[in-house]
PDB file of C-alpha atoms and ligand atoms in Angstrom:
ATOM      1  CA  MET A  25     -79.747-112.945-173.540  1.00 80.00           C
ATOM      2  CA  PRO A  26     -76.003-113.315-172.705  1.00 78.00           C
ATOM      3  CA  PRO A  27     -74.453-110.205-171.067  1.00 80.00           C
ATOM      4  CA  LYS A  28     -72.860-107.762-173.569  1.00 87.00           C
ATOM      5  CA  LYS A  29     -69.115-108.425-173.872  1.00 92.00           C
ATOM      6  CA  ARG A  30     -66.761-105.603-172.950  1.00 96.00           C
ATOM      7  CA  ARG A  31     -65.232-103.986-176.034  1.00 97.00           C
ATOM      8  CA  ILE A  32     -61.492-103.982-176.542  1.00 98.00           C
ATOM      9  CA  VAL A  33     -60.141-101.887-179.399  1.00 98.00           C
ATOM     10  CA  ALA A  34     -56.567-102.479-180.565  1.00 98.00           C
ATOM     11  CA  LEU A  35     -54.827 -99.911-182.782  1.00 98.00           C
ATOM     12  CA  THR A  36     -51.843-101.596-184.414  1.00 98.00           C
ATOM     13  CA  GLY A  37     -48.905-100.406-186.491  1.00 98.00           C
ATOM     14  CA  ALA A  38     -45.825-101.771-188.194  1.00 98.00           C
ATOM     15  CA  GLY A  39     -44.249-102.741-184.855  1.00 98.00           C
ATOM     16  CA  ILE A  40     -46.690-105.624-184.377  1.00 98.00           C
ATOM     17  CA  SER A  41     -45.483-107.169-187.635  1.00 98.00           C
ATOM     18  CA  ALA A  42     -41.788-106.399-187.067  1.00 98.00           C
ATOM     19  CA  GLU A  43     -41.140-109.800-185.464  1.00 98.00           C
ATOM     20  CA  SER A  44     -42.788-111.412-188.458  1.00 98.00           C
ATOM     21  CA  GLY A  45     -39.959-109.941-190.501  1.00 97.00           C
ATOM     22  CA  LEU A  46     -41.872-107.043-192.057  1.00 97.00           C
ATOM     23  CA  GLY A  47     -40.034-103.725-191.846  1.00 93.00           C
ATOM     24  CA  THR A  48     -41.275-100.785-189.843  1.00 95.00           C
ATOM     25  CA  PHE A  49     -41.139 -97.297-191.283  1.00 95.00           C
ATOM     26  CA  ARG A  50     -39.401 -95.005-188.817  1.00 94.00           C
ATOM     27  CA  ASP A  51     -37.134 -97.293-186.879  1.00 93.00           C
ATOM     28  CA  LYS A  52     -33.443 -97.166-187.764  1.00 91.00           C
ATOM     29  CA  GLY A  53     -33.081 -98.869-191.147  1.00 92.00           C
ATOM     30  CA  GLY A  54     -36.826 -98.679-191.628  1.00 94.00           C
ATOM     31  CA  LEU A  55     -38.620 -98.401-194.969  1.00 94.00           C
ATOM     32  CA  TRP A  56     -38.479 -94.620-194.958  1.00 94.00           C
ATOM     33  CA  ASP A  57     -34.708 -94.783-194.456  1.00 93.00           C
ATOM     34  CA  GLU A  58     -34.426 -96.890-197.609  1.00 92.00           C
ATOM     35  CA  HIS A  59     -37.063 -95.194-199.742  1.00 94.00           C
ATOM     36  CA  ASP A  60     -38.166 -91.622-200.222  1.00 96.00           C
ATOM     37  CA  ILE A  61     -41.885 -91.405-199.375  1.00 96.00           C
ATOM     38  CA  ASN A  62     -42.239 -88.822-202.150  1.00 96.00           C
ATOM     39  CA  GLU A  63     -40.886 -91.278-204.703  1.00 97.00           C
ATOM     40  CA  VAL A  64     -43.063 -94.292-203.802  1.00 97.00           C
ATOM     41  CA  ALA A  65     -46.044 -93.415-201.597  1.00 97.00           C
ATOM     42  CA  THR A  66     -47.817 -90.309-202.872  1.00 98.00           C
ATOM     43  CA  PRO A  67     -50.192 -89.567-205.787  1.00 98.00           C
ATOM     44  CA  GLU A  68     -47.475 -87.311-207.235  1.00 98.00           C
ATOM     45  CA  ALA A  69     -45.017 -90.235-207.164  1.00 98.00           C
ATOM     46  CA  TRP A  70     -47.599 -92.341-209.014  1.00 98.00           C
ATOM     47  CA  ASN A  71     -48.076 -89.688-211.683  1.00 98.00           C
ATOM     48  CA  LYS A  72     -44.305 -89.183-212.052  1.00 98.00           C
ATOM     49  CA  ASN A  73     -43.107 -92.806-212.056  1.00 98.00           C
ATOM     50  CA  PRO A  74     -45.898 -95.410-211.615  1.00 98.00           C
ATOM     51  CA  LYS A  75     -43.484 -98.260-212.423  1.00 97.00           C
ATOM     52  CA  LEU A  76     -41.310 -97.383-209.385  1.00 97.00           C
ATOM     53  CA  VAL A  77     -44.383 -97.201-207.157  1.00 98.00           C
ATOM     54  CA  LEU A  78     -45.672-100.560-208.429  1.00 98.00           C
ATOM     55  CA  GLU A  79     -42.250-102.160-207.833  1.00 97.00           C
ATOM     56  CA  PHE A  80     -42.129-100.766-204.258  1.00 97.00           C
ATOM     57  CA  TYR A  81     -45.475-102.343-203.403  1.00 98.00           C
ATOM     58  CA  ASP A  82     -44.692-105.544-205.351  1.00 97.00           C
ATOM     59  CA  LYS A  83     -41.732-106.010-202.986  1.00 96.00           C
ATOM     60  CA  ARG A  84     -43.866-105.396-199.908  1.00 97.00           C
ATOM     61  CA  ARG A  85     -46.549-107.778-201.203  1.00 98.00           C
ATOM     62  CA  GLU A  86     -43.919-110.475-201.795  1.00 97.00           C
ATOM     63  CA  LEU A  87     -42.585-110.053-198.212  1.00 97.00           C
ATOM     64  CA  CYS A  88     -46.108-110.046-196.782  1.00 98.00           C
ATOM     65  CA  VAL A  89     -46.991-113.368-198.446  1.00 98.00           C
ATOM     66  CA  LYS A  90     -43.785-114.932-197.062  1.00 98.00           C
ATOM     67  CA  ALA A  91     -44.331-113.572-193.517  1.00 98.00           C
ATOM     68  CA  LYS A  92     -46.189-115.397-190.751  1.00 98.00           C
ATOM     69  CA  PRO A  93     -48.257-113.972-187.884  1.00 98.00           C
ATOM     70  CA  ASN A  94     -46.376-113.809-184.565  1.00 98.00           C
ATOM     71  CA  GLU A  95     -47.443-114.283-180.926  1.00 98.00           C
ATOM     72  CA  ALA A  96     -48.734-110.712-180.783  1.00 98.00           C
ATOM     73  CA  HIS A  97     -51.197-111.293-183.635  1.00 98.00           C
ATOM     74  CA  PHE A  98     -52.317-114.572-182.068  1.00 98.00           C
ATOM     75  CA  ALA A  99     -52.764-112.905-178.672  1.00 98.00           C
ATOM     76  CA  LEU A 100     -55.230-110.402-180.154  1.00 98.00           C
ATOM     77  CA  ALA A 101     -57.129-113.245-181.838  1.00 98.00           C
ATOM     78  CA  LYS A 102     -57.268-115.130-178.491  1.00 98.00           C
ATOM     79  CA  LEU A 103     -58.953-112.102-176.866  1.00 97.00           C
ATOM     80  CA  GLU A 104     -61.958-112.555-179.154  1.00 96.00           C
ATOM     81  CA  LYS A 105     -63.189-115.562-177.128  1.00 95.00           C
ATOM     82  CA  HIS A 106     -63.684-113.296-174.111  1.00 96.00           C
ATOM     83  CA  PHE A 107     -64.248-109.764-175.408  1.00 97.00           C
ATOM     84  CA  ASP A 108     -65.872-107.857-178.268  1.00 98.00           C
ATOM     85  CA  VAL A 109     -62.546-107.152-180.031  1.00 98.00           C
ATOM     86  CA  HIS A 110     -62.039-104.677-182.864  1.00 98.00           C
ATOM     87  CA  VAL A 111     -58.610-104.456-184.519  1.00 98.00           C
ATOM     88  CA  ILE A 112     -57.950-101.131-186.238  1.00 98.00           C
ATOM     89  CA  THR A 113     -54.693-101.488-188.097  1.00 98.00           C
ATOM     90  CA  GLN A 114     -52.481 -99.093-190.024  1.00 98.00           C
ATOM     91  CA  ASN A 115     -50.786-102.145-191.511  1.00 98.00           C
ATOM     92  CA  ILE A 116     -51.477-103.293-195.050  1.00 98.00           C
ATOM     93  CA  ASP A 117     -50.424-106.889-194.368  1.00 98.00           C
ATOM     94  CA  ASP A 118     -52.936-109.684-193.654  1.00 98.00           C
ATOM     95  CA  LEU A 119     -51.254-111.071-190.539  1.00 98.00           C
ATOM     96  CA  HIS A 120     -54.181-110.200-188.255  1.00 98.00           C
ATOM     97  CA  GLU A 121     -56.496-112.111-190.602  1.00 98.00           C
ATOM     98  CA  ARG A 122     -54.157-115.089-190.740  1.00 98.00           C
ATOM     99  CA  ALA A 123     -53.835-115.105-186.942  1.00 98.00           C
ATOM    100  CA  GLY A 124     -57.619-115.466-186.703  1.00 98.00           C
ATOM    101  CA  SER A 125     -58.847-111.985-185.771  1.00 98.00           C
ATOM    102  CA  LYS A 126     -62.297-111.367-187.218  1.00 98.00           C
ATOM    103  CA  ASN A 127     -63.159-107.653-186.766  1.00 97.00           C
ATOM    104  CA  ILE A 128     -60.350-105.905-188.647  1.00 98.00           C
ATOM    105  CA  LEU A 129     -60.429-102.404-190.088  1.00 98.00           C
ATOM    106  CA  HIS A 130     -57.508-101.457-192.358  1.00 98.00           C
ATOM    107  CA  LEU A 131     -57.077 -97.685-192.173  1.00 98.00           C
ATOM    108  CA  HIS A 132     -54.312 -97.552-194.799  1.00 98.00           C
ATOM    109  CA  GLY A 133     -55.514-100.261-197.197  1.00 98.00           C
ATOM    110  CA  GLU A 134     -54.501-103.860-197.902  1.00 98.00           C
ATOM    111  CA  ILE A 135     -51.461-104.879-199.949  1.00 98.00           C
ATOM    112  CA  LEU A 136     -53.062-108.109-201.217  1.00 98.00           C
ATOM    113  CA  LYS A 137     -55.852-106.122-202.876  1.00 98.00           C
ATOM    114  CA  ALA A 138     -55.799-103.890-205.953  1.00 98.00           C
ATOM    115  CA  ARG A 139     -58.209-101.476-207.616  1.00 98.00           C
ATOM    116  CA  SER A 140     -58.704 -99.432-210.746  1.00 98.00           C
ATOM    117  CA  VAL A 141     -57.205 -95.929-210.640  1.00 98.00           C
ATOM    118  CA  ASN A 142     -60.677 -94.896-211.718  1.00 98.00           C
ATOM    119  CA  ASP A 143     -62.753 -96.607-209.003  1.00 97.00           C
ATOM    120  CA  PRO A 144     -61.671 -96.662-205.323  1.00 96.00           C
ATOM    121  CA  GLU A 145     -64.649 -98.818-204.318  1.00 96.00           C
ATOM    122  CA  LYS A 146     -64.240-101.989-206.382  1.00 98.00           C
ATOM    123  CA  LEU A 147     -61.457-104.140-204.905  1.00 98.00           C
ATOM    124  CA  TYR A 148     -59.762-107.159-206.455  1.00 98.00           C
ATOM    125  CA  HIS A 149     -57.973-109.744-204.297  1.00 98.00           C
ATOM    126  CA  ILE A 150     -54.658-110.367-206.086  1.00 98.00           C
ATOM    127  CA  GLY A 151     -52.763-112.282-203.370  1.00 97.00           C
ATOM    128  CA  GLY A 152     -49.015-112.196-204.052  1.00 97.00           C
ATOM    129  CA  LYS A 153     -49.401-111.260-207.736  1.00 98.00           C
ATOM    130  CA  ARG A 154     -47.356-108.353-209.076  1.00 98.00           C
ATOM    131  CA  ILE A 155     -49.086-105.376-210.676  1.00 98.00           C
ATOM    132  CA  LYS A 156     -47.456-104.238-213.900  1.00 98.00           C
ATOM    133  CA  LEU A 157     -47.959-101.118-215.944  1.00 97.00           C
ATOM    134  CA  GLY A 158     -50.623-102.108-218.463  1.00 97.00           C
ATOM    135  CA  ASP A 159     -52.471-104.405-216.028  1.00 98.00           C
ATOM    136  CA  LEU A 160     -55.961-103.032-216.486  1.00 98.00           C
ATOM    137  CA  ALA A 161     -59.025-103.365-214.298  1.00 97.00           C
ATOM    138  CA  PRO A 162     -62.258-104.503-216.027  1.00 96.00           C
ATOM    139  CA  ASP A 163     -63.152-100.814-216.386  1.00 97.00           C
ATOM    140  CA  GLY A 164     -60.159-100.460-218.697  1.00 98.00           C
ATOM    141  CA  HIS A 165     -58.062 -98.333-216.357  1.00 98.00           C
ATOM    142  CA  GLN A 166     -54.675 -99.145-214.800  1.00 98.00           C
ATOM    143  CA  MET A 167     -54.666-101.248-211.657  1.00 98.00           C
ATOM    144  CA  ARG A 168     -53.001 -99.787-208.528  1.00 98.00           C
ATOM    145  CA  PRO A 169     -52.347-101.158-205.038  1.00 98.00           C
ATOM    146  CA  HIS A 170     -55.281-100.739-202.628  1.00 98.00           C
ATOM    147  CA  VAL A 171     -53.115 -98.629-200.303  1.00 98.00           C
ATOM    148  CA  VAL A 172     -53.713 -95.134-198.895  1.00 98.00           C
ATOM    149  CA  TRP A 173     -50.841 -92.885-200.018  1.00 98.00           C
ATOM    150  CA  PHE A 174     -49.700 -89.810-198.143  1.00 97.00           C
ATOM    151  CA  GLY A 175     -51.978 -86.941-199.092  1.00 96.00           C
ATOM    152  CA  GLU A 176     -54.906 -89.251-199.839  1.00 97.00           C
ATOM    153  CA  ALA A 177     -58.048 -89.440-197.712  1.00 96.00           C
ATOM    154  CA  VAL A 178     -58.414 -92.165-195.050  1.00 97.00           C
ATOM    155  CA  PRO A 179     -61.950 -93.277-195.966  1.00 96.00           C
ATOM    156  CA  LYS A 180     -62.496 -95.512-192.908  1.00 97.00           C
ATOM    157  CA  MET A 181     -61.501 -92.918-190.308  1.00 97.00           C
ATOM    158  CA  TYR A 182     -65.060 -92.049-189.210  1.00 97.00           C
ATOM    159  CA  GLU A 183     -65.944 -95.736-188.903  1.00 98.00           C
ATOM    160  CA  ALA A 184     -62.784 -96.208-186.816  1.00 98.00           C
ATOM    161  CA  GLU A 185     -63.700 -93.297-184.511  1.00 98.00           C
ATOM    162  CA  ASP A 186     -67.194 -94.735-183.979  1.00 98.00           C
ATOM    163  CA  ILE A 187     -65.626 -98.061-182.948  1.00 98.00           C
ATOM    164  CA  VAL A 188     -63.113 -96.419-180.595  1.00 98.00           C
ATOM    165  CA  ARG A 189     -65.789 -94.253-178.954  1.00 98.00           C
ATOM    166  CA  GLU A 190     -67.459 -97.400-177.556  1.00 97.00           C
ATOM    167  CA  ALA A 191     -64.224 -99.001-176.305  1.00 98.00           C
ATOM    168  CA  ASP A 192     -64.035-100.195-172.684  1.00 98.00           C
ATOM    169  CA  ILE A 193     -60.303-100.877-173.077  1.00 98.00           C
ATOM    170  CA  PHE A 194     -57.961 -99.366-175.704  1.00 98.00           C
ATOM    171  CA  ILE A 195     -54.638-100.942-176.636  1.00 98.00           C
ATOM    172  CA  VAL A 196     -52.029 -99.355-178.942  1.00 98.00           C
ATOM    173  CA  ILE A 197     -49.456-101.795-180.293  1.00 98.00           C
ATOM    174  CA  GLY A 198     -46.323-101.086-182.348  1.00 98.00           C
ATOM    175  CA  THR A 199     -47.068 -97.674-183.761  1.00 97.00           C
ATOM    176  CA  SER A 200     -45.087 -94.460-183.364  1.00 95.00           C
ATOM    177  CA  LEU A 201     -48.366 -92.505-183.583  1.00 95.00           C
ATOM    178  CA  ASN A 202     -46.646 -90.168-186.018  1.00 93.00           C
ATOM    179  CA  VAL A 203     -49.168 -90.342-188.841  1.00 94.00           C
ATOM    180  CA  TYR A 204     -52.473 -88.513-188.779  1.00 93.00           C
ATOM    181  CA  PRO A 205     -55.390 -88.907-188.621  1.00 95.00           C
ATOM    182  CA  ALA A 206     -54.706 -92.449-187.258  1.00 95.00           C
ATOM    183  CA  ALA A 207     -52.573 -91.031-184.438  1.00 94.00           C
ATOM    184  CA  ASN A 208     -55.571 -89.095-183.121  1.00 95.00           C
ATOM    185  CA  LEU A 209     -57.699 -92.203-182.647  1.00 97.00           C
ATOM    186  CA  ILE A 210     -56.595 -92.676-179.018  1.00 96.00           C
ATOM    187  CA  TYR A 211     -58.281 -89.351-178.204  1.00 96.00           C
ATOM    188  CA  ALA A 212     -61.591 -90.641-179.568  1.00 97.00           C
ATOM    189  CA  SER A 213     -61.603 -93.114-176.665  1.00 97.00           C
ATOM    190  CA  ALA A 214     -63.169 -92.168-173.326  1.00 97.00           C
ATOM    191  CA  ALA A 215     -60.766 -90.495-170.889  1.00 96.00           C
ATOM    192  CA  ASN A 216     -61.782 -92.799-168.035  1.00 96.00           C
ATOM    193  CA  ILE A 217     -61.110 -96.174-169.702  1.00 97.00           C
ATOM    194  CA  PRO A 218     -57.826 -98.076-169.262  1.00 97.00           C
ATOM    195  CA  LYS A 219     -55.399 -97.600-172.150  1.00 97.00           C
ATOM    196  CA  TYR A 220     -52.220 -99.547-172.817  1.00 97.00           C
ATOM    197  CA  ILE A 221     -49.325 -98.782-175.140  1.00 97.00           C
ATOM    198  CA  VAL A 222     -47.231-101.805-176.115  1.00 98.00           C
ATOM    199  CA  ASP A 223     -44.049-100.598-177.767  1.00 98.00           C
ATOM    200  CA  LEU A 224     -40.291-101.169-177.773  1.00 97.00           C
ATOM    201  CA  ASN A 225     -39.943 -97.528-176.763  1.00 93.00           C
ATOM    202  CA  GLU A 226     -41.844 -95.296-174.344  1.00 89.00           C
ATOM    203  CA  LEU A 227     -43.964 -93.057-176.617  1.00 88.00           C
ATOM    204  CA  THR A 228     -43.547 -89.495-175.384  1.00 86.00           C
ATOM    205  CA  ASN A 229     -45.957 -87.983-177.926  1.00 88.00           C
ATOM    206  CA  VAL A 230     -49.063 -89.319-176.208  1.00 90.00           C
ATOM    207  CA  LYS A 231     -50.553 -87.402-173.301  1.00 89.00           C
ATOM    208  CA  TYR A 232     -53.780 -88.955-172.028  1.00 91.00           C
ATOM    209  CA  LYS A 233     -55.359 -90.224-168.807  1.00 92.00           C
ATOM    210  CA  ASN A 234     -55.279 -93.870-167.636  1.00 95.00           C
ATOM    211  CA  LEU A 235     -52.329 -94.715-169.882  1.00 95.00           C
ATOM    212  CA  THR A 236     -50.047 -97.653-169.062  1.00 96.00           C
ATOM    213  CA  HIS A 237     -46.838 -98.140-171.068  1.00 96.00           C
ATOM    214  CA  LEU A 238     -45.793-101.768-171.546  1.00 97.00           C
ATOM    215  CA  LYS A 239     -42.279-101.454-172.890  1.00 97.00           C
ATOM    216  CA  GLY A 240     -40.881-104.333-174.873  1.00 98.00           C
ATOM    217  CA  LYS A 241     -41.499-106.599-177.816  1.00 98.00           C
ATOM    218  CA  ALA A 242     -45.112-106.953-178.889  1.00 98.00           C
ATOM    219  CA  SER A 243     -44.717-110.743-179.099  1.00 98.00           C
ATOM    220  CA  GLU A 244     -43.832-110.789-175.389  1.00 98.00           C
ATOM    221  CA  ARG A 245     -45.696-107.916-173.748  1.00 98.00           C
ATOM    222  CA  LEU A 246     -48.999-108.319-175.603  1.00 98.00           C
ATOM    223  CA  PRO A 247     -49.583-111.985-174.699  1.00 98.00           C
ATOM    224  CA  GLU A 248     -48.830-111.030-171.053  1.00 98.00           C
ATOM    225  CA  LEU A 249     -51.394-108.203-171.207  1.00 98.00           C
ATOM    226  CA  VAL A 250     -53.978-110.465-172.878  1.00 98.00           C
ATOM    227  CA  ASP A 251     -53.590-113.105-170.144  1.00 97.00           C
ATOM    228  CA  THR A 252     -53.974-110.425-167.465  1.00 97.00           C
ATOM    229  CA  LEU A 253     -57.115-108.983-169.094  1.00 97.00           C
ATOM    230  CA  ILE A 254     -58.684-112.452-169.371  1.00 97.00           C
ATOM    231  CA  LYS A 255     -57.766-113.294-165.743  1.00 96.00           C
ATOM    232  CA  ASP A 256     -59.191-109.970-164.503  1.00 94.00           C
ATOM    233  CA  LEU A 257     -62.377-110.600-166.484  1.00 92.00           C
ATOM    234  CA  ASN A 258     -62.792-114.069-164.986  1.00 89.00           C
ATOM    235  CA  ASN A 259     -62.195-112.674-161.492  1.00 91.00           C
ATOM    236  CA  THR A 260     -65.079-110.243-161.957  1.00 84.00           C
ATOM    237  CA  LYS A 261     -67.490-113.024-162.963  1.00 77.00           C
TER     238      LYS A 261
HETATM  239  N1  LIG B   5     -42.546-104.701-180.649  1.00 69.50           N
HETATM  240  C1  LIG B   5     -43.228-103.576-180.279  1.00 69.50           C
HETATM  241  N2  LIG B   5     -43.064-102.365-180.877  1.00 69.50           N
HETATM  242  C2  LIG B   5     -42.174-102.308-181.881  1.00 69.50           C
HETATM  243  C3  LIG B   5     -41.425-103.428-182.330  1.00 69.50           C
HETATM  244  C4  LIG B   5     -41.646-104.655-181.664  1.00 69.50           C
HETATM  245  N3  LIG B   5     -40.990-105.771-182.005  1.00 69.50           N
HETATM  246  N4  LIG B   5     -40.621-103.023-183.346  1.00 69.50           N
HETATM  247  C5  LIG B   5     -40.857-101.716-183.537  1.00 69.50           C
HETATM  248  N5  LIG B   5     -41.785-101.279-182.652  1.00 69.50           N
HETATM  249  C6  LIG B   5     -42.392 -99.954-182.553  1.00 69.50           C
HETATM  250  C7  LIG B   5     -41.438 -98.801-182.731  1.00 69.50           C
HETATM  251  O1  LIG B   5     -40.848 -98.435-181.466  1.00 69.50           O
HETATM  252  C8  LIG B   5     -42.365 -97.708-183.250  1.00 69.50           C
HETATM  253  O2  LIG B   5     -42.987 -97.002-182.184  1.00 69.50           O
HETATM  254  O3  LIG B   5     -43.312 -99.845-183.610  1.00 69.50           O
HETATM  255  C9  LIG B   5     -43.441 -98.492-184.005  1.00 69.50           C
HETATM  256  C10 LIG B   5     -43.287 -98.411-185.513  1.00 69.50           C
HETATM  257  O4  LIG B   5     -43.521 -97.078-185.895  1.00 69.50           O
HETATM  258  P1  LIG B   5     -43.518 -96.705-187.452  1.00 69.50           P
HETATM  259  O5  LIG B   5     -42.355 -97.347-188.112  1.00 69.50           O
HETATM  260  O6  LIG B   5     -43.700 -95.236-187.544  1.00 69.50           O
HETATM  261  O7  LIG B   5     -44.808 -97.457-188.033  1.00 69.50           O
HETATM  262  P2  LIG B   5     -46.317 -96.993-187.938  1.00 69.50           P
HETATM  263  O8  LIG B   5     -46.560 -96.227-186.667  1.00 69.50           O
HETATM  264  O9  LIG B   5     -47.154 -98.199-188.173  1.00 69.50           O
HETATM  265  O10 LIG B   5     -46.484 -95.999-189.193  1.00 69.50           O
HETATM  266  C11 LIG B   5     -47.768 -95.488-189.407  1.00 69.50           C
HETATM  267  O11 LIG B   5     -47.002 -94.477-191.453  1.00 69.50           O
HETATM  268  O12 LIG B   5     -45.732 -94.699-193.311  1.00 69.50           O
HETATM  269  C12 LIG B   5     -47.008 -94.698-192.853  1.00 69.50           C
HETATM  270  O13 LIG B   5     -48.827 -95.815-193.815  1.00 69.50           O
HETATM  271  C13 LIG B   5     -47.651 -96.024-193.103  1.00 69.50           C
HETATM  272  O14 LIG B   5     -49.170 -97.234-191.704  1.00 69.50           O
HETATM  273  C14 LIG B   5     -47.929 -96.553-191.711  1.00 69.50           C
HETATM  274  C15 LIG B   5     -47.988 -95.291-190.877  1.00 69.50           C
END
């Protein structure tokens, strides 16, 4: 029986996809500078003006299909040869999948999938297709993006906490940790395990033990960290 691989959990946010050309939310000029969350990303927005909401996500879907994974996504995929890697992402793009990561949990949904407004369980892969008002699911109800809006439940949060609880190493990449409950996930990890935060900025809103900040671009700092973790692992063999 081969020895159990050490578990690395990576919590990723918009910053890991920034260098793939997909906008972040809270950086200067980010998506929430250009759009009002209350107009495009809440159930109330959907009830008030579903066409505007559909157009907002159509645009993001179009950009997602055009984008390519960057060195940060590939670095996480490379880790899987050596560790039991779980990627928990707040991102709705499929760049982790396209980079080759296998264990991916999307906390906030997936932009290339859609569902009936009447059934949150049944998902339809639509790729880059637009969703128009009048596009009905087989159950006869309007299709909507499979995305968690502000004010909606995060159904996979408990599953995510169970994964994080067993982490031997926890890495946070490209997230401002401003949105809950995702931002609390780091505290579900054991206090005594090594934790790394890869971000352009030093995150001041995280206070926890064994935390190392790796300031810089994810496409540069994450591959460095991955090589170090693999080297350290080989040195312990
Ligand atoms: N490399 C590393 N970090 C980066 C890079 C980069 N190239 N570019 C930006 N960042 C960092 C920023 O410094 C910031 O800390 O990525 C983070 C992006 O933060 P946000 O824009 O708040 O994105 P995110 O944390 O993913 O937002 C969480 O909020 O709007 C909701 O559902 C949406 O999933 C999203 C959630």
